[in-house]
C-alpha cells in the first residue's frame, strides 16, 4: 500500500497551496525541529486591507537566540494580539462568509498553549477539519523525539518517510531544485512536488490578489468551492 508523506514547518494560517499539500498526503508531519526563521510565515500571514493590496496579521513571539528551534518558540501572550487581528479583519465585514469565519477564528485564536508550534498545529487541524481534509497531522518532535538531526537538509524527508514506512514523499514546489531525486530513489522513495494552482475568486471588486492566508479564501468562498480548489493542483515528478 502506498503511503504519502509531507514535512513542512508550521505556518500561521497559511495560503491555499499549503493546504493542497496537506490534502495530497496521508501523513503530514509538522517540521518543528528546524531553526525558527524571523519574519517568515510561522508567526504571520497576509490578508487584504483597504489602503494596500495586503497587510500582515501577526502573532508576537518572545525574542530567542537565532539558532532556536521552532519547537522552542513561545508566543508573547502579554500582548492582546488577538484583538488586533480581529480589528484588521473588519475589512472583510461585507464578505459573504465573514460571520462564519469570525466565529471559527474566535474559537481557534482565544485558546493557545503559548507554544507557537503547537498553536499553529492546532490551527492547521481545526482548518483541515472545517475543510474536510482527513490527513493525519502530527508534530515531529512529539511523534519521533529521536529524529532531531539530518546530515543534509534534503534528507529530513527520507528519515521521516522511513520512520513512517512511507513509499512517497511530497514536497512544496520550492524544493524541486534543492532536493536530490536520485538520493530519494536510492532510499526506495518516490519524490514528487506540489505545484499549487490558485484559482482566482472575487475579492469584492478588487483585482485578484493571490497567495493570501486561507482566511481570505474562507471569507469569499463556501466550503464546497474551497474543496474544489484543494483538488486544483499539479503534482510534478
CSV table of C-alpha atoms in Angstrom, one decimal:
chain,number,residue,atom,x,y,z
A,1,UNK,CA,0.0,0.0,0.0
A,2,UNK,CA,1.3,3.5,-0.9
A,3,UNK,CA,1.8,5.9,1.9
A,4,UNK,CA,2.3,9.5,1.0
A,5,UNK,CA,4.1,11.8,3.4
A,6,UNK,CA,4.9,15.6,3.6
A,7,UNK,CA,7.0,17.5,6.0
A,8,UNK,CA,6.7,21.3,6.5
A,9,UNK,CA,7.3,24.0,9.1
A,10,UNK,CA,4.1,25.0,11.0
A,11,UNK,CA,2.9,28.2,9.2
A,12,UNK,CA,0.3,30.6,10.7
A,13,UNK,CA,-3.0,30.2,8.7
A,14,UNK,CA,-1.0,29.6,5.5
A,15,UNK,CA,-2.1,30.1,1.9
A,16,UNK,CA,-4.2,27.6,-0.1
A,17,UNK,CA,-1.2,25.8,-1.6
A,18,UNK,CA,-0.1,24.7,1.9
A,19,UNK,CA,-3.4,23.0,2.4
A,20,UNK,CA,-3.2,21.5,-1.1
A,21,UNK,CA,0.0,19.8,0.1
A,22,UNK,CA,-1.7,18.5,3.2
A,23,UNK,CA,-4.7,17.3,1.2
A,24,UNK,CA,-2.3,15.4,-1.2
A,25,UNK,CA,-0.8,13.1,1.5
A,26,UNK,CA,-1.7,10.5,4.1
A,27,UNK,CA,0.6,11.8,6.8
A,28,UNK,CA,1.6,15.4,7.3
A,29,UNK,CA,4.4,16.0,9.8
A,30,UNK,CA,4.9,19.4,11.3
A,31,UNK,CA,8.7,20.1,11.0
A,32,UNK,CA,9.4,21.8,14.3
A,33,UNK,CA,13.0,20.6,14.6
A,34,UNK,CA,14.1,23.2,12.0
A,35,UNK,CA,15.5,26.6,13.0
A,36,UNK,CA,13.0,29.3,13.6
A,37,UNK,CA,13.1,32.0,10.8
A,38,UNK,CA,12.3,35.5,11.9
A,39,UNK,CA,10.0,37.4,9.6
A,40,UNK,CA,8.9,34.2,8.0
A,41,UNK,CA,5.5,32.6,7.8
A,42,UNK,CA,5.4,30.9,11.2
A,43,UNK,CA,4.0,33.8,13.1
A,44,UNK,CA,2.4,35.9,10.4
A,45,UNK,CA,0.5,35.9,7.2
A,46,UNK,CA,-1.2,38.3,4.7
A,47,UNK,CA,-4.8,39.5,4.4
A,48,UNK,CA,-6.5,42.2,2.4
A,49,UNK,CA,-6.5,45.8,3.6
A,50,UNK,CA,-8.4,48.9,2.4
A,51,UNK,CA,-5.2,51.0,2.0
A,52,UNK,CA,-2.9,48.4,0.5
A,53,UNK,CA,-3.0,45.2,-1.6
A,54,UNK,CA,-2.3,43.3,1.6
A,55,UNK,CA,-1.1,43.6,5.2
A,56,UNK,CA,0.4,41.2,7.8
A,57,UNK,CA,-1.5,39.7,10.7
A,58,UNK,CA,1.0,38.8,13.4
A,59,UNK,CA,1.4,36.5,16.4
A,60,UNK,CA,4.1,38.1,18.6
A,61,UNK,CA,6.7,35.8,19.9
A,62,UNK,CA,9.3,36.2,22.7
A,63,UNK,CA,12.7,37.0,21.4
A,64,UNK,CA,15.0,34.0,21.3
A,65,UNK,CA,18.6,33.3,20.1
A,66,UNK,CA,19.0,33.0,16.3
A,67,UNK,CA,19.6,29.2,16.4
A,68,UNK,CA,16.4,28.4,18.4
A,69,UNK,CA,14.3,25.6,17.0
A,70,UNK,CA,10.7,26.2,16.1
A,71,UNK,CA,9.6,23.8,18.8
A,72,UNK,CA,11.1,26.1,21.5
A,73,UNK,CA,9.5,29.4,20.3
A,74,UNK,CA,7.0,30.9,22.7
A,75,UNK,CA,4.1,33.2,21.9
A,76,UNK,CA,4.1,36.6,23.7
A,77,UNK,CA,0.7,36.4,25.3
A,78,UNK,CA,1.3,39.6,27.3
A,79,UNK,CA,0.1,41.4,24.2
A,80,UNK,CA,-3.5,41.5,23.1
A,81,UNK,CA,-2.6,40.4,19.6
A,82,UNK,CA,-5.9,38.6,19.0
A,83,UNK,CA,-7.9,41.8,19.3
A,84,UNK,CA,-5.5,43.5,16.8
A,85,UNK,CA,-6.1,40.6,14.3
A,86,UNK,CA,-9.9,40.9,14.7
A,87,UNK,CA,-9.6,44.6,14.1
A,88,UNK,CA,-7.7,44.1,10.9
A,89,UNK,CA,-10.3,41.5,9.8
A,90,UNK,CA,-13.0,44.2,9.9
A,91,UNK,CA,-12.1,45.0,6.3
A,92,UNK,CA,-14.0,41.8,5.4
A,93,UNK,CA,-17.2,42.7,7.2
A,94,UNK,CA,-19.1,42.8,3.9
A,95,UNK,CA,-17.6,39.5,2.6
A,96,UNK,CA,-20.2,36.7,2.2
A,97,UNK,CA,-18.8,34.4,4.9
A,98,UNK,CA,-17.5,37.0,7.3
A,99,UNK,CA,-19.6,36.0,10.3
A,100,UNK,CA,-18.9,32.2,9.9
A,101,UNK,CA,-15.2,32.8,9.6
A,102,UNK,CA,-15.1,35.2,12.6
A,103,UNK,CA,-16.9,32.6,14.7
A,104,UNK,CA,-14.3,29.9,13.6
A,105,UNK,CA,-11.4,32.2,14.3
A,106,UNK,CA,-12.7,33.3,17.7
A,107,UNK,CA,-12.7,29.6,18.8
A,108,UNK,CA,-9.2,29.0,17.3
A,109,UNK,CA,-7.3,32.1,18.4
A,110,UNK,CA,-8.5,32.6,22.0
A,111,UNK,CA,-7.1,29.3,23.4
A,112,UNK,CA,-3.4,28.6,22.9
A,113,UNK,CA,-0.7,26.8,25.0
A,114,UNK,CA,1.9,29.6,24.4
A,115,UNK,CA,4.0,27.3,22.3
A,116,UNK,CA,4.0,28.6,18.7
A,117,UNK,CA,4.4,25.2,17.0
A,118,UNK,CA,1.6,23.5,19.0
A,119,UNK,CA,-0.6,26.5,18.4
A,120,UNK,CA,-0.1,26.5,14.6
A,121,UNK,CA,-0.6,22.8,14.5
A,122,UNK,CA,-3.9,23.2,16.3
A,123,UNK,CA,-4.9,25.8,13.8
A,124,UNK,CA,-4.0,23.5,10.9
A,125,UNK,CA,-6.0,20.7,12.4
A,126,UNK,CA,-9.0,22.9,13.0
A,127,UNK,CA,-8.9,24.4,9.5
A,128,UNK,CA,-8.5,20.9,7.9
A,129,UNK,CA,-11.5,19.7,9.9
A,130,UNK,CA,-13.5,22.6,8.6
A,131,UNK,CA,-12.5,21.9,5.0
A,132,UNK,CA,-13.0,18.1,5.4
A,133,UNK,CA,-9.3,17.3,4.9
A,134,UNK,CA,-8.8,13.9,6.7
A,135,UNK,CA,-4.9,13.8,6.6
A,136,UNK,CA,-3.3,12.8,9.9
A,137,UNK,CA,-1.3,15.8,11.2
A,138,UNK,CA,1.4,15.2,13.9
A,139,UNK,CA,4.4,17.1,15.3
A,140,UNK,CA,7.9,15.7,14.5
A,141,UNK,CA,9.4,16.3,17.9
A,142,UNK,CA,6.5,14.7,19.7
A,143,UNK,CA,5.9,11.7,17.4
A,144,UNK,CA,9.6,10.9,16.8
A,145,UNK,CA,11.6,12.7,19.5
A,146,UNK,CA,14.8,10.9,18.5
A,147,UNK,CA,14.7,12.4,15.0
A,148,UNK,CA,16.4,15.7,15.7
A,149,UNK,CA,19.1,15.9,13.1
A,150,UNK,CA,19.9,15.2,9.4
A,151,UNK,CA,23.2,15.1,7.6
A,152,UNK,CA,21.8,17.3,4.8
A,153,UNK,CA,18.8,19.5,4.7
A,154,UNK,CA,17.1,17.4,1.9
A,155,UNK,CA,17.5,14.2,4.0
A,156,UNK,CA,14.8,15.1,6.6
A,157,UNK,CA,12.2,13.8,4.2
A,158,UNK,CA,14.0,10.5,3.8
A,159,UNK,CA,14.4,10.0,7.6
A,160,UNK,CA,10.8,10.8,8.4
A,161,UNK,CA,9.4,8.8,5.4
A,162,UNK,CA,11.4,5.7,6.6
A,163,UNK,CA,10.1,6.1,10.1
A,164,UNK,CA,6.6,6.1,8.7
A,165,UNK,CA,7.2,3.2,6.3
A,166,UNK,CA,6.2,5.6,3.5
A,167,UNK,CA,6.6,5.0,-0.2
A,168,UNK,CA,6.3,8.5,-1.5
A,169,UNK,CA,7.5,11.9,-0.2
A,170,UNK,CA,5.7,15.0,-1.5
A,171,UNK,CA,7.2,18.5,-1.1
A,172,UNK,CA,6.3,22.0,-1.9
A,173,UNK,CA,7.4,23.1,-5.4
A,174,UNK,CA,10.0,25.4,-4.0
A,175,UNK,CA,12.2,22.4,-3.2
A,176,UNK,CA,12.3,21.0,-6.7
A,177,UNK,CA,15.8,22.3,-7.5
A,178,UNK,CA,17.0,21.7,-3.9
A,179,UNK,CA,16.1,18.0,-3.4
A,180,UNK,CA,18.1,15.2,-4.9
A,181,UNK,CA,15.7,12.9,-6.6
A,182,UNK,CA,18.4,10.3,-7.0
A,183,UNK,CA,19.1,10.3,-3.3
A,184,UNK,CA,15.4,9.5,-2.6
A,185,UNK,CA,15.3,6.8,-5.3
A,186,UNK,CA,18.4,5.2,-3.7
A,187,UNK,CA,16.4,5.1,-0.4
A,188,UNK,CA,13.4,3.4,-2.0
A,189,UNK,CA,11.3,6.5,-2.1
A,190,UNK,CA,9.5,8.3,-4.9
A,191,UNK,CA,9.6,12.1,-4.5
A,192,UNK,CA,7.1,14.5,-6.1
A,193,UNK,CA,6.3,18.2,-5.8
A,194,UNK,CA,3.1,20.1,-5.5
A,195,UNK,CA,2.7,23.0,-7.9
A,196,UNK,CA,-0.3,24.9,-6.5
A,197,UNK,CA,-2.8,26.4,-8.8
A,198,UNK,CA,-4.5,29.4,-7.1
A,199,UNK,CA,-7.9,29.7,-8.7
A,200,UNK,CA,-9.0,33.4,-8.9
A,201,UNK,CA,-12.1,34.3,-6.9
A,202,UNK,CA,-13.9,37.6,-6.3
A,203,UNK,CA,-12.4,39.7,-3.5
A,204,UNK,CA,-15.0,42.5,-3.5
A,205,UNK,CA,-14.4,44.3,-6.8
A,206,UNK,CA,-10.7,44.4,-6.5
A,207,UNK,CA,-8.1,42.8,-8.8
A,208,UNK,CA,-7.4,39.3,-7.5
A,209,UNK,CA,-4.5,39.1,-5.0
A,210,UNK,CA,-3.3,35.5,-4.9
A,211,UNK,CA,-1.4,33.7,-2.2
A,212,UNK,CA,-3.1,35.3,0.8
A,213,UNK,CA,-3.9,33.5,4.0
A,214,UNK,CA,-6.5,30.8,3.9
A,215,UNK,CA,-8.6,33.2,6.0
A,216,UNK,CA,-9.1,35.3,2.8
A,217,UNK,CA,-10.2,32.3,0.8
A,218,UNK,CA,-12.7,31.3,3.5
A,219,UNK,CA,-14.1,34.9,3.6
A,220,UNK,CA,-15.2,34.8,0.0
A,221,UNK,CA,-15.8,31.1,-0.8
A,222,UNK,CA,-18.1,28.4,0.6
A,223,UNK,CA,-16.6,25.1,1.8
A,224,UNK,CA,-17.6,23.2,-1.4
A,225,UNK,CA,-15.8,25.8,-3.6
A,226,UNK,CA,-12.7,25.6,-1.4
A,227,UNK,CA,-12.8,21.8,-1.6
A,228,UNK,CA,-12.7,22.1,-5.4
A,229,UNK,CA,-9.7,24.5,-5.1
A,230,UNK,CA,-7.9,21.9,-3.0
A,231,UNK,CA,-8.1,19.5,-5.9
A,232,UNK,CA,-6.8,22.0,-8.4
A,233,UNK,CA,-3.1,21.3,-8.1
A,234,UNK,CA,-0.3,19.9,-10.2
A,235,UNK,CA,1.9,17.1,-9.0
A,236,UNK,CA,5.3,17.0,-10.6
A,237,UNK,CA,7.7,14.1,-10.5
